[in-house]
Amino acid sequence: MNQNVPLAHAGDVWSRMAERVAGQHWPTATLYVVATPIGNLGDLGLRAWQALAQADVIAAEDTRSSRSLLDAWGISTPLIAAHRHNEATAAQDICQRLEQGQRVALVSDAGAPAVSDPGARVVRAVRAAGYIVVPVPGPSAVITALMGSGVTSDENPAYAFAGFAPPKAVARQRWLRSWCALPAPVVMFESPHRLTATLNDLLEVCGGQRELTIARELTKRFEQIATLPLSRAADWLAEDPHRAQGEFVLIVHAAASSGDDDVGPDDPATIVLLDALLDTLSVRDTAKVAAKVTGQPRDVLYALALARKEGT
């Protein structure tokens, strides 16, 4: 293993690549939607660096947080605020700037704008106004957690991204029942002050044998990625008080297969799925969705859903 990369050589490579990226096509009157580091400042890509440097203005979720990133990378582009409380007004301002031929970059605090972060409203407004939107991909907490967990594969790459769980217990449990009934890993975010409550609800909804990946402080110095049964999650947190601190991505693994291809409507996973769907859908639509998910006959699922609806 090469432990010592020659700094002089690295500088030459960097300069050559930076010049190459800077010489690419950077159209004006364009919104650049730029993914930024989720923790490690070194994860900003060359193309993202150039997009931020060449922009006339950067619309940021938190201008103070973004200024720290820009200072670290030597970027002096001015900042304007574009967060969830002013997004409609910010979208109008950005469209006016594009009309003047400006390049505008859009960033969130960390990761990809408009993905569980403000920005989607701005993107829709810009597209509706007929201007170009150029996504500049980069760091993502969702993809980082999936990469570190091994929960997906090329044979079965499916997963679902659920975002943040509701803050109130009853709504959170209903939400978890719906998402965790899916036959695929479910990725969600959680804050440190609600982590214990969410883990308790997951244990109640999914049972102790269901596997969970806890990914905390991704790309940062104290990054941890642990996979364990839900029955052990509380003990894992209690083993080290630092484990309850930071930013969290949780991956609820798909329920283990029983090995029986002829799963019937009385299968516990099917019951959980029907009950979750009935919270928001009619009996007819519940049977329709459940049939697509499970591959079971719709008429059989309809009869079971109707019985469970009438029994509540």
GROMACS .gro file of C-alpha atoms in nm:
model
  312
    1MET     CA    1   0.000   0.000   0.000
    2ASN     CA    2   0.130   0.343  -0.094
    3GLN     CA    3   0.124   0.544   0.229
    4ASN     CA    4   0.299   0.853   0.093
    5VAL     CA    5   0.145   1.030  -0.203
    6PRO     CA    6   0.401   1.285  -0.329
    7LEU     CA    7   0.248   1.623  -0.254
    8ALA     CA    8   0.413   1.791  -0.549
    9HIS     CA    9   0.273   1.530  -0.785
   10ALA     CA   10  -0.070   1.555  -0.620
   11GLY     CA   11  -0.063   1.931  -0.671
   12ASP     CA   12   0.011   1.888  -1.041
   13VAL     CA   13  -0.273   1.641  -1.084
   14TRP     CA   14  -0.510   1.864  -0.893
   15SER     CA   15  -0.419   2.170  -1.096
   16ARG     CA   16  -0.455   1.983  -1.423
   17MET     CA   17  -0.797   1.845  -1.330
   18ALA     CA   18  -0.915   2.179  -1.191
   19GLU     CA   19  -0.821   2.349  -1.518
   20ARG     CA   20  -0.996   2.077  -1.716
   21VAL     CA   21  -1.318   2.110  -1.514
   22ALA     CA   22  -1.310   2.489  -1.524
   23GLY     CA   23  -1.291   2.471  -1.903
   24GLN     CA   24  -1.611   2.271  -1.932
   25HIS     CA   25  -1.939   2.425  -2.047
   26TRP     CA   26  -2.091   2.646  -1.777
   27PRO     CA   27  -2.406   2.802  -1.928
   28THR     CA   28  -2.545   3.128  -1.795
   29ALA     CA   29  -2.909   3.177  -1.693
   30THR     CA   30  -2.881   2.839  -1.522
   31LEU     CA   31  -2.956   2.702  -1.177
   32TYR     CA   32  -2.684   2.467  -1.051
   33VAL     CA   33  -2.816   2.235  -0.779
   34VAL     CA   34  -2.499   2.141  -0.591
   35ALA     CA   35  -2.449   1.860  -0.339
   36THR     CA   36  -2.214   1.959  -0.055
   37PRO     CA   37  -2.023   1.754   0.207
   38ILE     CA   38  -2.225   1.583   0.479
   39GLY     CA   39  -1.933   1.611   0.721
   40ASN     CA   40  -1.591   1.576   0.563
   41LEU     CA   41  -1.497   1.897   0.378
   42GLY     CA   42  -1.272   1.693   0.148
   43ASP     CA   43  -1.578   1.534  -0.013
   44LEU     CA   44  -1.660   1.844  -0.218
   45GLY     CA   45  -1.603   1.749  -0.580
   46LEU     CA   46  -1.407   1.950  -0.833
   47ARG     CA   47  -1.717   2.015  -1.040
   48ALA     CA   48  -1.910   2.131  -0.734
   49TRP     CA   49  -1.620   2.357  -0.641
   50GLN     CA   50  -1.622   2.516  -0.984
   51ALA     CA   51  -2.002   2.551  -0.989
   52LEU     CA   52  -1.991   2.740  -0.660
   53ALA     CA   53  -1.694   2.951  -0.766
   54GLN     CA   54  -1.837   3.044  -1.106
   55ALA     CA   55  -2.186   3.125  -0.978
   56ASP     CA   56  -2.291   3.488  -0.948
   57VAL     CA   57  -2.472   3.403  -0.624
   58ILE     CA   58  -2.529   3.100  -0.404
   59ALA     CA   59  -2.873   3.037  -0.256
   60ALA     CA   60  -2.812   2.856   0.076
   61GLU     CA   61  -3.032   2.695   0.339
   62ASP     CA   62  -2.810   2.844   0.611
   63THR     CA   63  -2.573   3.116   0.493
   64ARG     CA   64  -2.351   3.087   0.803
   65SER     CA   65  -2.300   2.714   0.757
   66SER     CA   66  -2.234   2.753   0.385
   67ARG     CA   67  -1.990   3.039   0.442
   68SER     CA   68  -1.768   2.807   0.647
   69LEU     CA   69  -1.756   2.563   0.355
   70LEU     CA   70  -1.685   2.839   0.103
   71ASP     CA   71  -1.408   2.987   0.317
   72ALA     CA   72  -1.243   2.646   0.348
   73TRP     CA   73  -1.240   2.613  -0.031
   74GLY     CA   74  -1.143   2.974  -0.105
   75ILE     CA   75  -1.476   3.064  -0.267
   76SER     CA   76  -1.591   3.425  -0.236
   77THR     CA   77  -1.927   3.402  -0.416
   78PRO     CA   78  -2.197   3.604  -0.232
   79LEU     CA   79  -2.475   3.419  -0.049
   80ILE     CA   80  -2.850   3.466  -0.027
   81ALA     CA   81  -3.091   3.271   0.196
   82ALA     CA   82  -3.319   3.003   0.052
   83HIS     CA   83  -3.474   2.795   0.331
   84ARG     CA   84  -3.812   2.638   0.395
   85HIS     CA   85  -3.955   2.955   0.549
   86ASN     CA   86  -3.875   3.182   0.253
   87GLU     CA   87  -3.851   2.934  -0.033
   88ALA     CA   88  -4.138   3.082  -0.237
   89THR     CA   89  -3.987   3.431  -0.221
   90ALA     CA   90  -3.638   3.296  -0.285
   91ALA     CA   91  -3.764   3.111  -0.592
   92GLN     CA   92  -3.899   3.436  -0.738
   93ASP     CA   93  -3.571   3.615  -0.669
   94ILE     CA   94  -3.372   3.333  -0.830
   95CYS     CA   95  -3.590   3.337  -1.142
   96GLN     CA   96  -3.534   3.713  -1.172
   97ARG     CA   97  -3.159   3.661  -1.149
   98LEU     CA   98  -3.174   3.391  -1.416
   99GLU     CA   99  -3.370   3.629  -1.637
  100GLN     CA  100  -3.073   3.866  -1.607
  101GLY     CA  101  -2.842   3.589  -1.730
  102GLN     CA  102  -2.686   3.503  -1.395
  103ARG     CA  103  -2.560   3.166  -1.281
  104VAL     CA  104  -2.719   3.069  -0.950
  105ALA     CA  105  -2.604   2.779  -0.731
  106LEU     CA  106  -2.841   2.616  -0.483
  107VAL     CA  107  -2.708   2.435  -0.174
  108SER     CA  108  -2.847   2.295   0.150
  109ASP     CA  109  -2.663   2.261   0.479
  110ALA     CA  110  -2.527   1.921   0.378
  111GLY     CA  111  -2.584   1.669   0.103
  112ALA     CA  112  -2.821   1.708  -0.190
  113PRO     CA  113  -3.064   2.002  -0.202
  114ALA     CA  114  -3.430   1.915  -0.265
  115VAL     CA  115  -3.382   1.563  -0.119
  116SER     CA  116  -3.523   1.575   0.236
  117ASP     CA  117  -3.396   1.933   0.238
  118PRO     CA  118  -3.529   2.264   0.103
  119GLY     CA  119  -3.481   2.329  -0.267
  120ALA     CA  120  -3.748   2.133  -0.453
  121ARG     CA  121  -3.978   2.435  -0.470
  122VAL     CA  122  -3.700   2.644  -0.618
  123VAL     CA  123  -3.618   2.375  -0.875
  124ARG     CA  124  -3.984   2.344  -0.980
  125ALA     CA  125  -4.022   2.721  -1.014
  126VAL     CA  126  -3.707   2.751  -1.224
  127ARG     CA  127  -3.809   2.465  -1.452
  128ALA     CA  128  -4.160   2.607  -1.488
  129ALA     CA  129  -4.009   2.941  -1.590
  130GLY     CA  130  -3.819   2.766  -1.868
  131TYR     CA  131  -3.464   2.796  -1.734
  132ILE     CA  132  -3.198   2.525  -1.726
  133VAL     CA  133  -3.143   2.323  -1.409
  134VAL     CA  134  -2.808   2.142  -1.383
  135PRO     CA  135  -2.770   1.894  -1.094
  136VAL     CA  136  -2.414   1.859  -0.965
  137PRO     CA  137  -2.412   1.529  -0.773
  138GLY     CA  138  -2.198   1.451  -0.473
  139PRO     CA  139  -2.224   1.345  -0.108
  140SER     CA  140  -2.545   1.179   0.012
  141ALA     CA  141  -2.612   1.045   0.360
  142VAL     CA  142  -2.854   0.789   0.216
  143ILE     CA  143  -2.608   0.645  -0.036
  144THR     CA  144  -2.320   0.663   0.213
  145ALA     CA  145  -2.514   0.459   0.468
  146LEU     CA  146  -2.617   0.203   0.206
  147MET     CA  147  -2.255   0.172   0.089
  148GLY     CA  148  -2.135   0.109   0.443
  149SER     CA  149  -2.409  -0.136   0.541
  150GLY     CA  150  -2.402  -0.388   0.256
  151VAL     CA  151  -2.779  -0.417   0.284
  152THR     CA  152  -2.837  -0.395  -0.092
  153SER     CA  153  -2.671  -0.583  -0.377
  154ASP     CA  154  -2.653  -0.586  -0.754
  155GLU     CA  155  -2.894  -0.879  -0.751
  156ASN     CA  156  -3.140  -0.692  -0.527
  157PRO     CA  157  -3.066  -0.318  -0.529
  158ALA     CA  158  -3.409  -0.205  -0.407
  159TYR     CA  159  -3.446   0.026  -0.107
  160ALA     CA  160  -3.690   0.291   0.011
  161PHE     CA  161  -3.600   0.634   0.149
  162ALA     CA  162  -3.850   0.753   0.410
  163GLY     CA  163  -3.686   1.073   0.540
  164PHE     CA  164  -3.753   1.184   0.898
  165ALA     CA  165  -4.007   1.002   1.115
  166PRO     CA  166  -4.294   1.208   1.264
  167PRO     CA  167  -4.208   1.358   1.603
  168LYS     CA  168  -4.521   1.239   1.789
  169ALA     CA  169  -4.538   0.880   1.911
  170VAL     CA  170  -4.876   0.773   1.768
  171ALA     CA  171  -4.807   0.920   1.425
  172ARG     CA  172  -4.453   0.779   1.429
  173GLN     CA  173  -4.572   0.425   1.503
  174ARG     CA  174  -4.832   0.442   1.226
  175TRP     CA  175  -4.567   0.577   0.990
  176LEU     CA  176  -4.321   0.302   1.084
  177ARG     CA  177  -4.580   0.028   1.033
  178SER     CA  178  -4.644   0.155   0.682
  179TRP     CA  179  -4.280   0.190   0.578
  180CYS     CA  180  -4.147  -0.121   0.751
  181ALA     CA  181  -4.406  -0.341   0.582
  182LEU     CA  182  -4.229  -0.287   0.250
  183PRO     CA  183  -4.029  -0.586   0.120
  184ALA     CA  184  -3.709  -0.379   0.097
  185PRO     CA  185  -3.463  -0.200   0.327
  186VAL     CA  186  -3.599   0.134   0.449
  187VAL     CA  187  -3.361   0.427   0.504
  188MET     CA  188  -3.464   0.703   0.743
  189PHE     CA  189  -3.308   0.998   0.924
  190GLU     CA  190  -3.338   1.065   1.296
  191SER     CA  191  -3.220   1.333   1.536
  192PRO     CA  192  -3.029   1.243   1.855
  193HIS     CA  193  -3.300   1.364   2.093
  194ARG     CA  194  -3.564   1.136   1.935
  195LEU     CA  195  -3.339   0.839   1.861
  196THR     CA  196  -3.428   0.632   2.170
  197ALA     CA  197  -3.803   0.681   2.120
  198THR     CA  198  -3.778   0.580   1.754
  199LEU     CA  199  -3.574   0.269   1.837
  200ASN     CA  200  -3.834   0.168   2.097
  201ASP     CA  201  -4.113   0.213   1.843
  202LEU     CA  202  -3.920   0.014   1.583
  203LEU     CA  203  -3.878  -0.270   1.832
  204GLU     CA  204  -4.253  -0.272   1.898
  205VAL     CA  205  -4.348  -0.251   1.529
  206CYS     CA  206  -4.088  -0.486   1.378
  207GLY     CA  207  -3.993  -0.721   1.660
  208GLY     CA  208  -3.655  -0.794   1.814
  209GLN     CA  209  -3.519  -1.016   1.535
  210ARG     CA  210  -3.545  -0.751   1.263
  211GLU     CA  211  -3.201  -0.620   1.172
  212LEU     CA  212  -3.117  -0.253   1.191
  213THR     CA  213  -2.815  -0.058   1.072
  214ILE     CA  214  -2.730   0.251   1.275
  215ALA     CA  215  -2.500   0.489   1.090
  216ARG     CA  216  -2.385   0.794   1.284
  217GLU     CA  217  -2.160   1.089   1.204
  218LEU     CA  218  -2.104   0.966   0.849
  219THR     CA  219  -1.776   1.084   0.688
  220LYS     CA  220  -1.672   1.251   1.016
  221ARG     CA  221  -1.396   1.154   1.257
  222PHE     CA  222  -1.618   0.948   1.488
  223GLU     CA  223  -1.817   0.775   1.215
  224GLN     CA  224  -1.979   0.448   1.323
  225ILE     CA  225  -2.182   0.195   1.125
  226ALA     CA  226  -2.329  -0.093   1.326
  227THR     CA  227  -2.573  -0.365   1.218
  228LEU     CA  228  -2.754  -0.556   1.490
  229PRO     CA  229  -3.096  -0.700   1.582
  230LEU     CA  230  -3.345  -0.444   1.708
  231SER     CA  231  -3.346  -0.629   2.040
  232ARG     CA  232  -2.984  -0.514   2.092
  233ALA     CA  233  -3.016  -0.154   1.972
  234ALA     CA  234  -3.085  -0.001   2.314
  235ASP     CA  235  -2.795  -0.190   2.472
  236TRP     CA  236  -2.562  -0.083   2.192
  237LEU     CA  237  -2.645   0.282   2.259
  238ALA     CA  238  -2.604   0.240   2.635
  239GLU     CA  239  -2.255   0.088   2.601
  240ASP     CA  240  -2.108   0.428   2.512
  241PRO     CA  241  -2.280   0.762   2.587
  242HIS     CA  242  -2.119   0.914   2.277
  243ARG     CA  243  -2.319   0.678   2.057
  244ALA     CA  244  -2.638   0.877   2.118
  245GLN     CA  245  -2.475   1.195   1.982
  246GLY     CA  246  -2.445   1.322   1.628
  247GLU     CA  247  -2.650   1.280   1.313
  248PHE     CA  248  -2.811   0.945   1.237
  249VAL     CA  249  -2.916   0.740   0.938
  250LEU     CA  250  -3.115   0.428   1.024
  251ILE     CA  251  -3.165   0.137   0.784
  252VAL     CA  252  -3.441  -0.106   0.874
  253HIS     CA  253  -3.353  -0.425   0.689
  254ALA     CA  254  -3.624  -0.611   0.502
  255ALA     CA  255  -3.791  -0.881   0.708
  256ALA     CA  256  -3.619  -1.216   0.677
  257SER     CA  257  -3.781  -1.453   0.429
  258SER     CA  258  -3.935  -1.767   0.571
  259GLY     CA  259  -3.810  -1.958   0.267
  260ASP     CA  260  -4.167  -2.043   0.164
  261ASP     CA  261  -4.251  -1.904  -0.178
  262ASP     CA  262  -4.622  -1.965  -0.118
  263VAL     CA  263  -4.677  -1.694   0.141
  264GLY     CA  264  -5.047  -1.663   0.212
  265PRO     CA  265  -5.268  -1.373   0.318
  266ASP     CA  266  -5.248  -1.485   0.682
  267ASP     CA  267  -4.872  -1.428   0.681
  268PRO     CA  268  -4.785  -1.177   0.958
  269ALA     CA  269  -4.605  -0.946   0.714
  270THR     CA  270  -4.916  -0.936   0.494
  271ILE     CA  271  -5.133  -0.850   0.794
  272VAL     CA  272  -4.898  -0.568   0.895
  273LEU     CA  273  -4.898  -0.434   0.538
  274LEU     CA  274  -5.280  -0.440   0.515
  275ASP     CA  275  -5.324  -0.267   0.851
  276ALA     CA  276  -5.072   0.001   0.754
  277LEU     CA  277  -5.238   0.066   0.420
  278LEU     CA  278  -5.586   0.076   0.575
  279ASP     CA  279  -5.476   0.372   0.786
  280THR     CA  280  -5.486   0.593   0.477
  281LEU     CA  281  -5.645   0.397   0.190
  282SER     CA  282  -5.984   0.246   0.113
  283VAL     CA  283  -6.030  -0.131   0.130
  284ARG     CA  284  -6.028  -0.147  -0.249
  285ASP     CA  285  -5.707   0.052  -0.287
  286THR     CA  286  -5.547  -0.138   0.001
  287ALA     CA  287  -5.608  -0.469  -0.175
  288LYS     CA  288  -5.479  -0.326  -0.503
  289VAL     CA  289  -5.150  -0.200  -0.352
  290ALA     CA  290  -5.100  -0.511  -0.139
  291ALA     CA  291  -5.150  -0.735  -0.442
  292LYS     CA  292  -4.874  -0.549  -0.627
  293VAL     CA  293  -4.638  -0.569  -0.330
  294THR     CA  294  -4.699  -0.934  -0.234
  295GLY     CA  295  -4.809  -1.091  -0.561
  296GLN     CA  296  -5.110  -1.245  -0.388
  297PRO     CA  297  -5.461  -1.253  -0.541
  298ARG     CA  298  -5.640  -0.920  -0.509
  299ASP     CA  299  -5.978  -1.075  -0.427
  300VAL     CA  300  -5.831  -1.272  -0.137
  301LEU     CA  301  -5.656  -0.962  -0.004
  302TYR     CA  302  -5.974  -0.757  -0.047
  303ALA     CA  303  -6.171  -1.002   0.166
  304LEU     CA  304  -5.904  -0.999   0.437
  305ALA     CA  305  -5.874  -0.619   0.431
  306LEU     CA  306  -6.252  -0.582   0.454
  307ALA     CA  307  -6.263  -0.817   0.753
  308ARG     CA  308  -5.988  -0.624   0.931
  309LYS     CA  309  -6.154  -0.292   0.851
  310GLU     CA  310  -6.488  -0.406   0.991
  311GLY     CA  311  -6.317  -0.554   1.293
  312THR     CA  312  -6.156  -0.228   1.400
   0.00000   0.00000   0.00000
